[in-house]
Amino acid sequence: MPIQERVKLRELSAEDRICNYNEISLGLSEKELEYEANRCLQCKKPSCIKGCPAGLDIPRFIKLAREKKFNEALSEILEINPFSATCARVCPYGFQCEGSCVLNKTGRPIAIGAIHRFISDYGEYQMKMVTDKDKIKGKVAIIGGGIAGLSAAYELSRYGVEVDIYESRPVIGGLARACIPPYRLAREVLDREIVYILSHGAKIKNNITVGKDITLTEFFNIYDYVILAVGASKCWSLRLPSNEEDDFFAYSAIEFIENYMFRKKIFDRTLKILIIGGGNTAIDVGRISIREDLFPTIVYRRGKEQMPALPKEIEEAEEEGVNFKFFEVPKRAILENGKFKGIEALQARLGAPDSSGRPSFEIIEGSEHFIEGDVLVSAIGQEVDSEVLMGCDIHLERGLLPHDFGGEYEDKILSCGDAVSGPSVVVKAMKNGLEVARDVIGRLDKRNP
Ligand code: SF4
């Protein structure tokens, strides 16, 4: 049987998207959904499920979508993913379910992400508490109101556990709100999912920094367990020697993005932004800069093929006008009376693979040259912001939280999400939040049989 063409996913053109933050992907119409859902082979051994970090029963929700049972399909998805509409927008499908779809080898995998998005947008969100006999008694504090913390709160409150979420920001949603640009995830979608999650009973305590406003010891007097879900929101600092007396510190990419998302600090239009790094965060800074009438250039030490950013993100950034300079390594900052004017960079080339199998880069001696810029942004990696844990006597391991706390905290404190794994995709933080919540539910259940 010939394999039908994959539905063409409609998106805003580069021209239509660079002057606003509207979602780029336009989703499927009902007709397109019907066509695409009918292409699914309903495999007996569906390889797509193996590619989904959440383990969603993909053929099942596609079948329900075919039958136009969107409410039922969404209810089943929400059992294992409370951030359904968010994941449907931000998951890298090509590397997950669609990459594992049996039709991928024909170049026409089912557009699972688009079907998932349709169900999440058109299905009805229904409360999903467990029955009274399965309810568990207990009180849990969750520190951090991002994807992992909210997912943990969802699972615990569904089981009747009393949950308080402590968030240092004035708004909830963590890095998903502060750093995923709305052209990928509209804020009303995130808000809708958070409202749904909180409708199960968890309470929010905003503007409270643990360690500063309340100590962990105080928590233990009130709560049975504490879950640390503080994310990895601090950029590795980039410090360069300069042509003047002092070293120069680059601006943090996370701070840059957050300032624009919350309209806190805005640079003068037309400034040249030099972004050091090659991951998705560097791309986000570049694409936000384009929308703010700035002139961004991403400076990366390897080539385009070695960039850790998603290929689609790189492609869209190029379409939108982000400039790229490959095989460039910053050597020092060039200042004029303390004001940043650009960097002196060295050219690089690929070398032998390093221990991870990735090609290393070699600097070409004597290749110094000048790259002009007004602002230098560092997007070279992230870690846990230790300020969030000020006074908690918790020590980070390579910038991240340990799984096991031991000592006086043994059995009462657990951690999850990016704070443990390092920056990762939303779906993994979500899953880890649910897993930690299930662990706590098991412990509470044993304590109060
Ligand atoms: Fe459908 Fe592809 Fe999954 Fe098979 S592997 S059930 S074709 S989505």
Short mmCIF file of C-alpha atoms and ligand atoms in Angstrom, two decimals:
data_model
loop_
_atom_site.label_atom_id
_atom_site.label_comp_id
_atom_site.label_asym_id
_atom_site.label_seq_id
_atom_site.Cartn_x
_atom_site.Cartn_y
_atom_site.Cartn_z
CA MET A 1 0.00 0.00 0.00
CA PRO A 2 1.53 3.37 -0.95
CA ILE A 3 2.28 5.61 2.01
CA GLN A 4 0.32 8.83 1.81
CA GLU A 5 2.08 12.17 2.12
CA ARG A 6 2.43 13.60 5.62
CA VAL A 7 0.16 16.57 6.33
CA LYS A 8 1.87 19.88 5.66
CA LEU A 9 2.16 21.70 8.99
CA ARG A 10 1.12 25.32 8.67
CA GLU A 11 3.37 27.96 10.22
CA LEU A 12 3.79 31.72 10.17
CA SER A 13 6.32 32.86 7.57
CA ALA A 14 9.57 34.40 8.82
CA GLU A 15 8.30 37.77 7.64
CA ASP A 16 5.09 37.46 9.66
CA ARG A 17 6.74 36.30 12.85
CA ILE A 18 9.78 38.56 13.40
CA CYS A 19 7.70 41.54 14.50
CA ASN A 20 5.76 39.72 17.24
CA TYR A 21 5.78 36.81 19.70
CA ASN A 22 2.77 34.96 18.25
CA GLU A 23 2.98 31.18 18.13
CA ILE A 24 4.71 30.14 14.92
CA SER A 25 3.02 26.76 14.57
CA LEU A 26 -0.64 27.15 13.60
CA GLY A 27 -1.82 23.62 14.49
CA LEU A 28 -4.11 21.38 12.44
CA SER A 29 -7.59 22.05 11.15
CA GLU A 30 -10.19 19.35 11.89
CA LYS A 31 -9.86 18.09 8.30
CA GLU A 32 -6.08 17.91 8.53
CA LEU A 33 -6.38 16.10 11.85
CA GLU A 34 -8.73 13.53 10.32
CA TYR A 35 -6.39 12.96 7.37
CA GLU A 36 -3.28 12.57 9.53
CA ALA A 37 -4.93 10.40 12.20
CA ASN A 38 -6.16 8.08 9.45
CA ARG A 39 -2.61 7.63 8.15
CA CYS A 40 -1.55 5.96 11.42
CA LEU A 41 -1.11 2.20 10.91
CA GLN A 42 -2.16 1.39 14.49
CA CYS A 43 0.88 -0.89 14.73
CA LYS A 44 0.62 -4.00 16.91
CA LYS A 45 4.03 -3.21 18.37
CA PRO A 46 4.05 0.60 18.22
CA SER A 47 7.62 1.87 18.13
CA CYS A 48 6.40 5.47 18.61
CA ILE A 49 5.63 4.79 22.31
CA LYS A 50 9.27 3.85 22.94
CA GLY A 51 10.28 7.28 21.67
CA CYS A 52 7.98 9.18 24.05
CA PRO A 53 9.77 10.04 27.35
CA ALA A 54 6.36 10.23 29.06
CA GLY A 55 5.35 6.80 27.68
CA LEU A 56 2.06 8.08 26.18
CA ASP A 57 -0.08 5.48 24.43
CA ILE A 58 0.19 7.26 21.09
CA PRO A 59 -1.80 4.86 18.85
CA ARG A 60 -4.58 4.91 21.45
CA PHE A 61 -4.93 8.73 21.45
CA ILE A 62 -4.68 8.81 17.66
CA LYS A 63 -7.50 6.24 17.46
CA LEU A 64 -9.65 8.31 19.84
CA ALA A 65 -8.91 11.41 17.75
CA ARG A 66 -10.06 9.55 14.64
CA GLU A 67 -13.32 8.85 16.42
CA LYS A 68 -13.50 12.53 17.47
CA LYS A 69 -13.40 11.51 21.15
CA PHE A 70 -11.17 14.43 22.09
CA ASN A 71 -12.30 14.66 25.74
CA GLU A 72 -11.57 10.99 26.32
CA ALA A 73 -8.22 11.24 24.53
CA LEU A 74 -7.16 14.25 26.63
CA SER A 75 -8.29 12.60 29.87
CA GLU A 76 -6.11 9.58 29.13
CA ILE A 77 -3.11 11.77 28.27
CA LEU A 78 -3.53 13.85 31.44
CA GLU A 79 -3.27 10.67 33.53
CA ILE A 80 0.43 10.63 32.72
CA ASN A 81 1.16 14.13 31.49
CA PRO A 82 -0.48 17.19 33.10
CA PHE A 83 1.49 19.43 30.71
CA SER A 84 -0.11 17.94 27.63
CA ALA A 85 -0.58 21.13 25.58
CA THR A 86 2.83 22.44 26.62
CA CYS A 87 4.66 19.27 25.61
CA ALA A 88 2.63 19.16 22.40
CA ARG A 89 4.30 22.47 21.52
CA VAL A 90 7.82 22.24 22.86
CA CYS A 91 8.79 18.53 22.60
CA PRO A 92 11.47 17.77 19.98
CA TYR A 93 9.26 15.19 18.22
CA GLY A 94 11.76 14.40 15.49
CA PHE A 95 14.07 12.96 18.17
CA GLN A 96 11.27 11.36 20.17
CA CYS A 97 7.97 9.76 19.07
CA GLU A 98 8.04 10.85 15.42
CA GLY A 99 11.67 9.81 15.11
CA SER A 100 10.64 6.36 16.38
CA CYS A 101 7.46 6.04 14.25
CA VAL A 102 7.69 3.07 11.88
CA LEU A 103 6.94 5.45 8.98
CA ASN A 104 9.95 7.61 9.75
CA LYS A 105 12.06 5.46 7.44
CA THR A 106 9.83 6.53 4.55
CA GLY A 107 10.38 10.19 5.51
CA ARG A 108 6.68 10.52 6.35
CA PRO A 109 6.27 9.84 10.07
CA ILE A 110 2.84 10.54 11.53
CA ALA A 111 2.62 14.15 12.75
CA ILE A 112 2.12 12.90 16.32
CA GLY A 113 2.96 16.27 17.86
CA ALA A 114 0.32 18.10 15.84
CA ILE A 115 -2.34 15.47 16.66
CA HIS A 116 -1.37 15.66 20.35
CA ARG A 117 -1.68 19.47 20.19
CA PHE A 118 -5.13 19.30 18.58
CA ILE A 119 -6.41 16.98 21.32
CA SER A 120 -4.90 19.20 24.04
CA ASP A 121 -6.46 22.33 22.55
CA TYR A 122 -9.90 20.93 21.76
CA GLY A 123 -10.41 18.35 24.52
CA GLU A 124 -11.97 19.33 27.83
CA TYR A 125 -9.78 19.34 30.94
CA GLN A 126 -11.52 17.33 33.64
CA MET A 127 -10.51 17.01 37.30
CA LYS A 128 -8.87 13.68 38.02
CA MET A 129 -8.84 13.01 41.77
CA VAL A 130 -8.39 9.44 43.02
CA THR A 131 -11.27 7.81 44.89
CA ASP A 132 -11.63 8.49 48.63
CA LYS A 133 -10.37 5.02 49.55
CA ASP A 134 -7.08 5.65 47.69
CA LYS A 135 -6.49 9.04 49.28
CA ILE A 136 -3.31 9.52 51.32
CA LYS A 137 -2.82 11.72 54.40
CA GLY A 138 0.20 13.98 54.52
CA LYS A 139 1.64 17.43 54.00
CA VAL A 140 4.35 18.20 51.44
CA ALA A 141 6.26 21.39 50.58
CA ILE A 142 7.50 21.77 47.03
CA ILE A 143 10.23 24.33 46.53
CA GLY A 144 10.00 25.68 42.99
CA GLY A 145 6.91 26.22 40.87
CA GLY A 146 8.29 25.14 37.51
CA ILE A 147 7.37 22.13 35.40
CA ALA A 148 8.83 19.48 37.76
CA GLY A 149 7.42 21.07 40.93
CA LEU A 150 3.96 21.58 39.44
CA SER A 151 3.88 18.03 38.07
CA ALA A 152 4.78 16.68 41.51
CA ALA A 153 2.07 18.91 43.03
CA TYR A 154 -0.48 17.56 40.53
CA GLU A 155 0.17 13.93 41.40
CA LEU A 156 0.29 14.51 45.16
CA SER A 157 -2.86 16.62 45.31
CA ARG A 158 -4.74 14.11 43.16
CA TYR A 159 -4.08 11.68 46.01
CA GLY A 160 -5.41 14.14 48.56
CA VAL A 161 -1.98 15.09 49.96
CA GLU A 162 -1.84 18.70 51.19
CA VAL A 163 0.69 20.55 49.04
CA ASP A 164 2.21 24.02 49.35
CA ILE A 165 4.38 25.24 46.47
CA TYR A 166 7.02 27.85 47.42
CA GLU A 167 8.12 30.04 44.54
CA SER A 168 10.67 32.85 44.76
CA ARG A 169 9.33 34.63 41.66
CA PRO A 170 6.08 36.62 41.80
CA VAL A 171 4.62 34.29 39.16
CA ILE A 172 4.42 30.55 38.81
CA GLY A 173 5.66 28.45 35.87
CA GLY A 174 9.44 28.49 36.41
CA LEU A 175 11.69 28.60 33.39
CA ALA A 176 8.82 27.57 31.11
CA ARG A 177 7.28 30.98 31.77
CA ALA A 178 10.49 32.94 32.24
CA CYS A 179 12.47 31.52 29.35
CA ILE A 180 10.45 29.64 26.71
CA PRO A 181 9.59 32.38 24.21
CA PRO A 182 5.83 32.73 23.52
CA TYR A 183 6.39 32.07 19.80
CA ARG A 184 6.92 28.46 20.88
CA LEU A 185 4.55 28.36 23.86
CA ALA A 186 1.74 30.90 24.14
CA ARG A 187 1.36 32.06 27.74
CA GLU A 188 -2.40 31.38 27.73
CA VAL A 189 -1.61 27.70 27.04
CA LEU A 190 0.78 27.50 29.99
CA ASP A 191 -1.72 29.38 32.19
CA ARG A 192 -4.50 26.98 31.23
CA GLU A 193 -2.43 23.97 32.29
CA ILE A 194 -1.31 25.55 35.55
CA VAL A 195 -4.91 26.44 36.44
CA TYR A 196 -5.87 22.83 35.72
CA ILE A 197 -3.04 21.45 37.88
CA LEU A 198 -3.82 23.78 40.79
CA SER A 199 -7.52 22.97 40.62
CA HIS A 200 -6.61 19.67 42.31
CA GLY A 201 -5.81 21.51 45.53
CA ALA A 202 -2.13 22.57 45.72
CA LYS A 203 -1.57 26.07 47.12
CA ILE A 204 0.96 28.63 45.91
CA LYS A 205 3.18 30.73 48.16
CA ASN A 206 4.86 33.27 45.87
CA ASN A 207 7.77 35.62 46.62
CA ILE A 208 9.27 33.30 49.24
CA THR A 209 12.91 32.35 48.95
CA VAL A 210 13.82 29.27 50.91
CA GLY A 211 16.85 29.78 53.09
CA LYS A 212 16.21 33.53 53.21
CA ASP A 213 12.54 33.88 54.18
CA ILE A 214 12.12 30.42 55.70
CA THR A 215 14.63 27.73 56.67
CA LEU A 216 14.54 24.06 55.81
CA THR A 217 14.40 23.24 59.52
CA GLU A 218 11.15 25.23 59.79
CA PHE A 219 9.80 23.19 56.89
CA PHE A 220 10.42 19.97 58.73
CA ASN A 221 8.28 21.16 61.64
CA ILE A 222 5.34 21.70 59.28
CA TYR A 223 5.71 19.16 56.47
CA ASP A 224 6.22 15.42 56.20
CA TYR A 225 8.39 15.78 53.09
CA VAL A 226 10.12 18.53 51.13
CA ILE A 227 10.64 18.29 47.38
CA LEU A 228 13.31 20.50 45.85
CA ALA A 229 12.36 21.40 42.29
CA VAL A 230 14.37 24.58 41.93
CA GLY A 231 15.42 24.17 38.28
CA ALA A 232 18.78 25.05 36.75
CA SER A 233 18.28 28.74 36.16
CA LYS A 234 21.74 30.20 36.59
CA CYS A 235 23.96 30.62 33.53
CA TRP A 236 27.59 29.61 33.81
CA SER A 237 29.43 32.84 34.05
CA LEU A 238 31.75 33.87 31.20
CA ARG A 239 34.68 35.98 32.34
CA LEU A 240 37.09 37.25 29.71
CA PRO A 241 40.35 39.14 30.14
CA SER A 242 40.18 42.55 28.49
CA ASN A 243 42.49 45.11 26.88
CA GLU A 244 41.88 47.32 29.94
CA GLU A 245 42.71 46.70 33.56
CA ASP A 246 39.70 44.64 34.62
CA ASP A 247 38.31 41.35 33.37
CA PHE A 248 34.95 41.54 31.65
CA PHE A 249 31.87 39.52 32.64
CA ALA A 250 29.31 38.63 29.98
CA TYR A 251 25.61 39.13 30.53
CA SER A 252 23.68 35.95 31.45
CA ALA A 253 21.47 34.52 28.70
CA ILE A 254 18.79 33.53 31.21
CA GLU A 255 18.73 37.05 32.64
CA PHE A 256 18.52 38.46 29.11
CA ILE A 257 15.56 36.25 28.19
CA GLU A 258 13.79 36.74 31.51
CA ASN A 259 14.16 40.53 31.27
CA TYR A 260 12.47 40.51 27.88
CA MET A 261 9.75 38.04 28.88
CA PHE A 262 8.82 40.18 31.88
CA ARG A 263 9.73 43.50 30.17
CA LYS A 264 12.13 44.34 32.98
CA LYS A 265 15.28 45.55 31.24
CA ILE A 266 15.24 46.35 27.56
CA PHE A 267 18.33 47.30 25.54
CA ASP A 268 18.28 50.23 23.13
CA ARG A 269 17.10 49.13 19.71
CA THR A 270 19.72 48.43 16.98
CA LEU A 271 22.44 47.37 19.43
CA LYS A 272 24.67 44.51 18.29
CA ILE A 273 24.31 41.47 20.54
CA LEU A 274 27.13 38.91 20.57
CA ILE A 275 25.93 35.57 21.94
CA ILE A 276 28.49 32.97 23.00
CA GLY A 277 27.21 29.37 22.84
CA GLY A 278 25.55 26.92 20.49
CA GLY A 279 22.55 25.51 22.37
CA ASN A 280 18.85 26.32 22.32
CA THR A 281 19.33 29.11 24.88
CA ALA A 282 21.75 30.90 22.53
CA ILE A 283 19.18 30.54 19.74
CA ASP A 284 16.42 31.92 22.00
CA VAL A 285 18.52 35.02 22.77
CA GLY A 286 19.12 35.47 19.04
CA ARG A 287 15.45 35.11 18.06
CA ILE A 288 14.23 37.39 20.86
CA SER A 289 16.84 39.96 19.76
CA ILE A 290 15.47 39.88 16.21
CA ARG A 291 11.97 40.58 17.54
CA GLU A 292 13.31 43.51 19.56
CA ASP A 293 15.10 45.21 16.64
CA LEU A 294 18.54 44.24 17.90
CA PHE A 295 21.29 42.73 15.70
CA PRO A 296 22.27 39.32 17.10
CA THR A 297 25.28 37.23 16.16
CA ILE A 298 25.76 33.76 17.61
CA VAL A 299 29.45 32.97 18.07
CA TYR A 300 30.17 29.23 18.33
CA ARG A 301 33.46 27.38 18.62
CA ARG A 302 32.51 24.44 16.41
CA GLY A 303 30.51 24.21 13.14
CA LYS A 304 26.77 24.30 12.47
CA GLU A 305 26.52 20.48 12.40
CA GLN A 306 28.03 20.28 15.89
CA MET A 307 25.64 22.80 17.47
CA PRO A 308 23.68 21.25 20.35
CA ALA A 309 20.60 23.37 19.44
CA LEU A 310 17.74 21.64 17.64
CA PRO A 311 18.15 21.76 13.84
CA LYS A 312 14.67 23.28 13.42
CA GLU A 313 15.52 26.07 15.85
CA ILE A 314 18.76 26.82 13.97
CA GLU A 315 16.91 26.82 10.65
CA GLU A 316 14.18 29.16 11.91
CA ALA A 317 16.74 31.48 13.52
CA GLU A 318 18.57 31.71 10.18
CA GLU A 319 15.31 32.43 8.36
CA GLU A 320 14.54 35.20 10.83
CA GLY A 321 17.91 36.88 10.29
CA VAL A 322 20.06 35.74 13.22
CA ASN A 323 23.69 35.92 12.14
CA PHE A 324 26.05 33.00 12.91
CA LYS A 325 29.83 32.90 13.20
CA PHE A 326 31.20 29.37 13.41
CA PHE A 327 34.66 28.16 14.52
CA GLU A 328 35.23 31.26 16.65
CA VAL A 329 36.66 31.24 20.17
CA PRO A 330 36.57 34.47 22.25
CA LYS A 331 40.04 35.41 23.49
CA ARG A 332 39.43 38.73 25.24
CA ALA A 333 36.93 41.56 25.50
CA ILE A 334 37.78 44.82 23.82
CA LEU A 335 36.75 47.83 25.88
CA GLU A 336 36.93 51.57 25.37
CA ASN A 337 36.90 53.49 28.63
CA GLY A 338 35.24 50.50 30.29
CA LYS A 339 32.57 50.19 27.59
CA PHE A 340 32.26 46.92 25.68
CA LYS A 341 33.12 47.28 22.00
CA GLY A 342 33.49 43.69 20.87
CA ILE A 343 35.69 40.64 21.26
CA GLU A 344 39.03 39.56 19.98
CA ALA A 345 38.44 36.01 18.73
CA LEU A 346 40.59 33.18 17.47
CA GLN A 347 39.65 30.91 14.64
CA ALA A 348 39.20 27.21 15.37
CA ARG A 349 38.91 23.97 13.43
CA LEU A 350 37.61 20.52 14.29
CA GLY A 351 40.02 18.14 15.96
CA ALA A 352 39.95 14.50 17.03
CA PRO A 353 36.82 13.27 18.87
CA ASP A 354 36.87 13.86 22.63
CA SER A 355 35.93 11.28 25.30
CA SER A 356 32.21 11.75 24.49
CA GLY A 357 32.84 11.06 20.78
CA ARG A 358 32.14 14.69 19.83
CA PRO A 359 34.76 16.36 17.64
CA SER A 360 36.97 18.60 19.74
CA PHE A 361 38.03 22.02 18.48
CA GLU A 362 41.57 23.23 17.95
CA ILE A 363 42.54 26.87 18.05
CA ILE A 364 44.46 28.22 15.07
CA GLU A 365 47.37 30.15 16.57
CA GLY A 366 47.89 33.68 15.28
CA SER A 367 44.33 33.95 13.88
CA GLU A 368 43.23 36.82 16.18
CA HIS A 369 40.58 39.09 14.71
CA PHE A 370 37.94 41.54 15.95
CA ILE A 371 34.17 40.95 16.14
CA GLU A 372 32.20 44.09 16.86
CA GLY A 373 29.38 44.14 19.42
CA ASP A 374 27.65 46.30 22.02
CA VAL A 375 26.48 43.59 24.44
CA LEU A 376 28.09 40.23 25.22
CA VAL A 377 25.75 37.42 26.29
CA SER A 378 26.89 34.09 27.70
CA ALA A 379 24.81 31.01 26.84
CA ILE A 380 27.39 28.33 27.61
CA GLY A 381 25.48 26.24 30.16
CA GLN A 382 23.30 26.36 33.26
CA GLU A 383 23.29 25.14 36.82
CA VAL A 384 21.24 25.43 40.00
CA ASP A 385 21.17 28.95 41.40
CA SER A 386 22.66 28.32 44.83
CA GLU A 387 21.03 31.53 46.13
CA VAL A 388 17.71 29.72 46.00
CA LEU A 389 19.08 27.42 48.71
CA MET A 390 20.81 30.10 50.76
CA GLY A 391 21.30 28.99 54.38
CA CYS A 392 20.05 25.47 53.68
CA ASP A 393 23.41 23.73 54.13
CA ILE A 394 22.87 21.83 50.90
CA HIS A 395 25.89 21.48 48.67
CA LEU A 396 25.72 21.29 44.92
CA GLU A 397 27.61 18.62 43.00
CA ARG A 398 28.93 20.08 39.73
CA GLY A 399 26.28 22.79 39.96
CA LEU A 400 23.39 20.35 40.44
CA LEU A 401 21.48 18.84 43.36
CA PRO A 402 22.24 15.29 44.45
CA HIS A 403 19.56 12.59 44.25
CA ASP A 404 20.33 11.42 47.74
CA PHE A 405 20.71 13.92 50.58
CA GLY A 406 21.66 11.60 53.42
CA GLY A 407 22.59 12.91 56.89
CA GLU A 408 20.03 14.88 58.84
CA TYR A 409 17.82 15.28 55.75
CA GLU A 410 17.62 11.58 55.06
CA ASP A 411 14.21 10.41 53.88
CA LYS A 412 12.56 13.79 54.31
CA ILE A 413 13.97 15.66 51.36
CA LEU A 414 13.86 14.69 47.70
CA SER A 415 14.78 16.53 44.53
CA CYS A 416 13.65 16.41 40.93
CA GLY A 417 13.71 18.03 37.50
CA ASP A 418 16.45 20.11 35.88
CA ALA A 419 18.00 20.79 39.29
CA VAL A 420 19.09 17.13 39.32
CA SER A 421 19.52 16.31 35.63
CA GLY A 422 20.72 19.70 34.34
CA PRO A 423 18.72 21.58 31.69
CA SER A 424 16.57 19.14 29.77
CA VAL A 425 13.34 18.96 27.80
CA VAL A 426 10.04 19.85 29.50
CA VAL A 427 8.65 16.32 29.21
CA LYS A 428 11.55 14.84 31.20
CA ALA A 429 11.18 17.39 34.02
CA MET A 430 7.44 16.66 34.05
CA LYS A 431 8.00 12.89 34.25
CA ASN A 432 10.59 13.23 36.97
CA GLY A 433 8.20 15.42 39.00
CA LEU A 434 5.51 12.72 38.79
CA GLU A 435 8.02 10.00 39.75
CA VAL A 436 9.19 11.85 42.86
CA ALA A 437 5.57 12.49 43.85
CA ARG A 438 4.80 8.76 43.50
CA ASP A 439 7.82 7.98 45.66
CA VAL A 440 6.49 10.34 48.37
CA ILE A 441 2.98 8.88 48.05
CA GLY A 442 4.46 5.39 48.58
CA ARG A 443 6.36 6.57 51.68
CA LEU A 444 3.30 8.33 53.16
CA ASP A 445 1.18 5.28 52.45
CA LYS A 446 3.63 3.02 54.30
CA ARG A 447 3.66 5.39 57.26
CA ASN A 448 -0.16 5.58 57.50
CA PRO A 449 -1.44 2.25 56.20
FE1 SF4 B 1 1.01 5.04 14.23
FE2 SF4 B 1 3.68 5.46 13.74
FE3 SF4 B 1 2.88 4.70 16.17
FE4 SF4 B 1 2.72 2.94 14.14
S1 SF4 B 1 4.61 3.81 15.03
S2 SF4 B 1 1.17 3.32 15.73
S3 SF4 B 1 2.23 4.36 12.46
S4 SF4 B 1 2.34 6.63 15.14
#
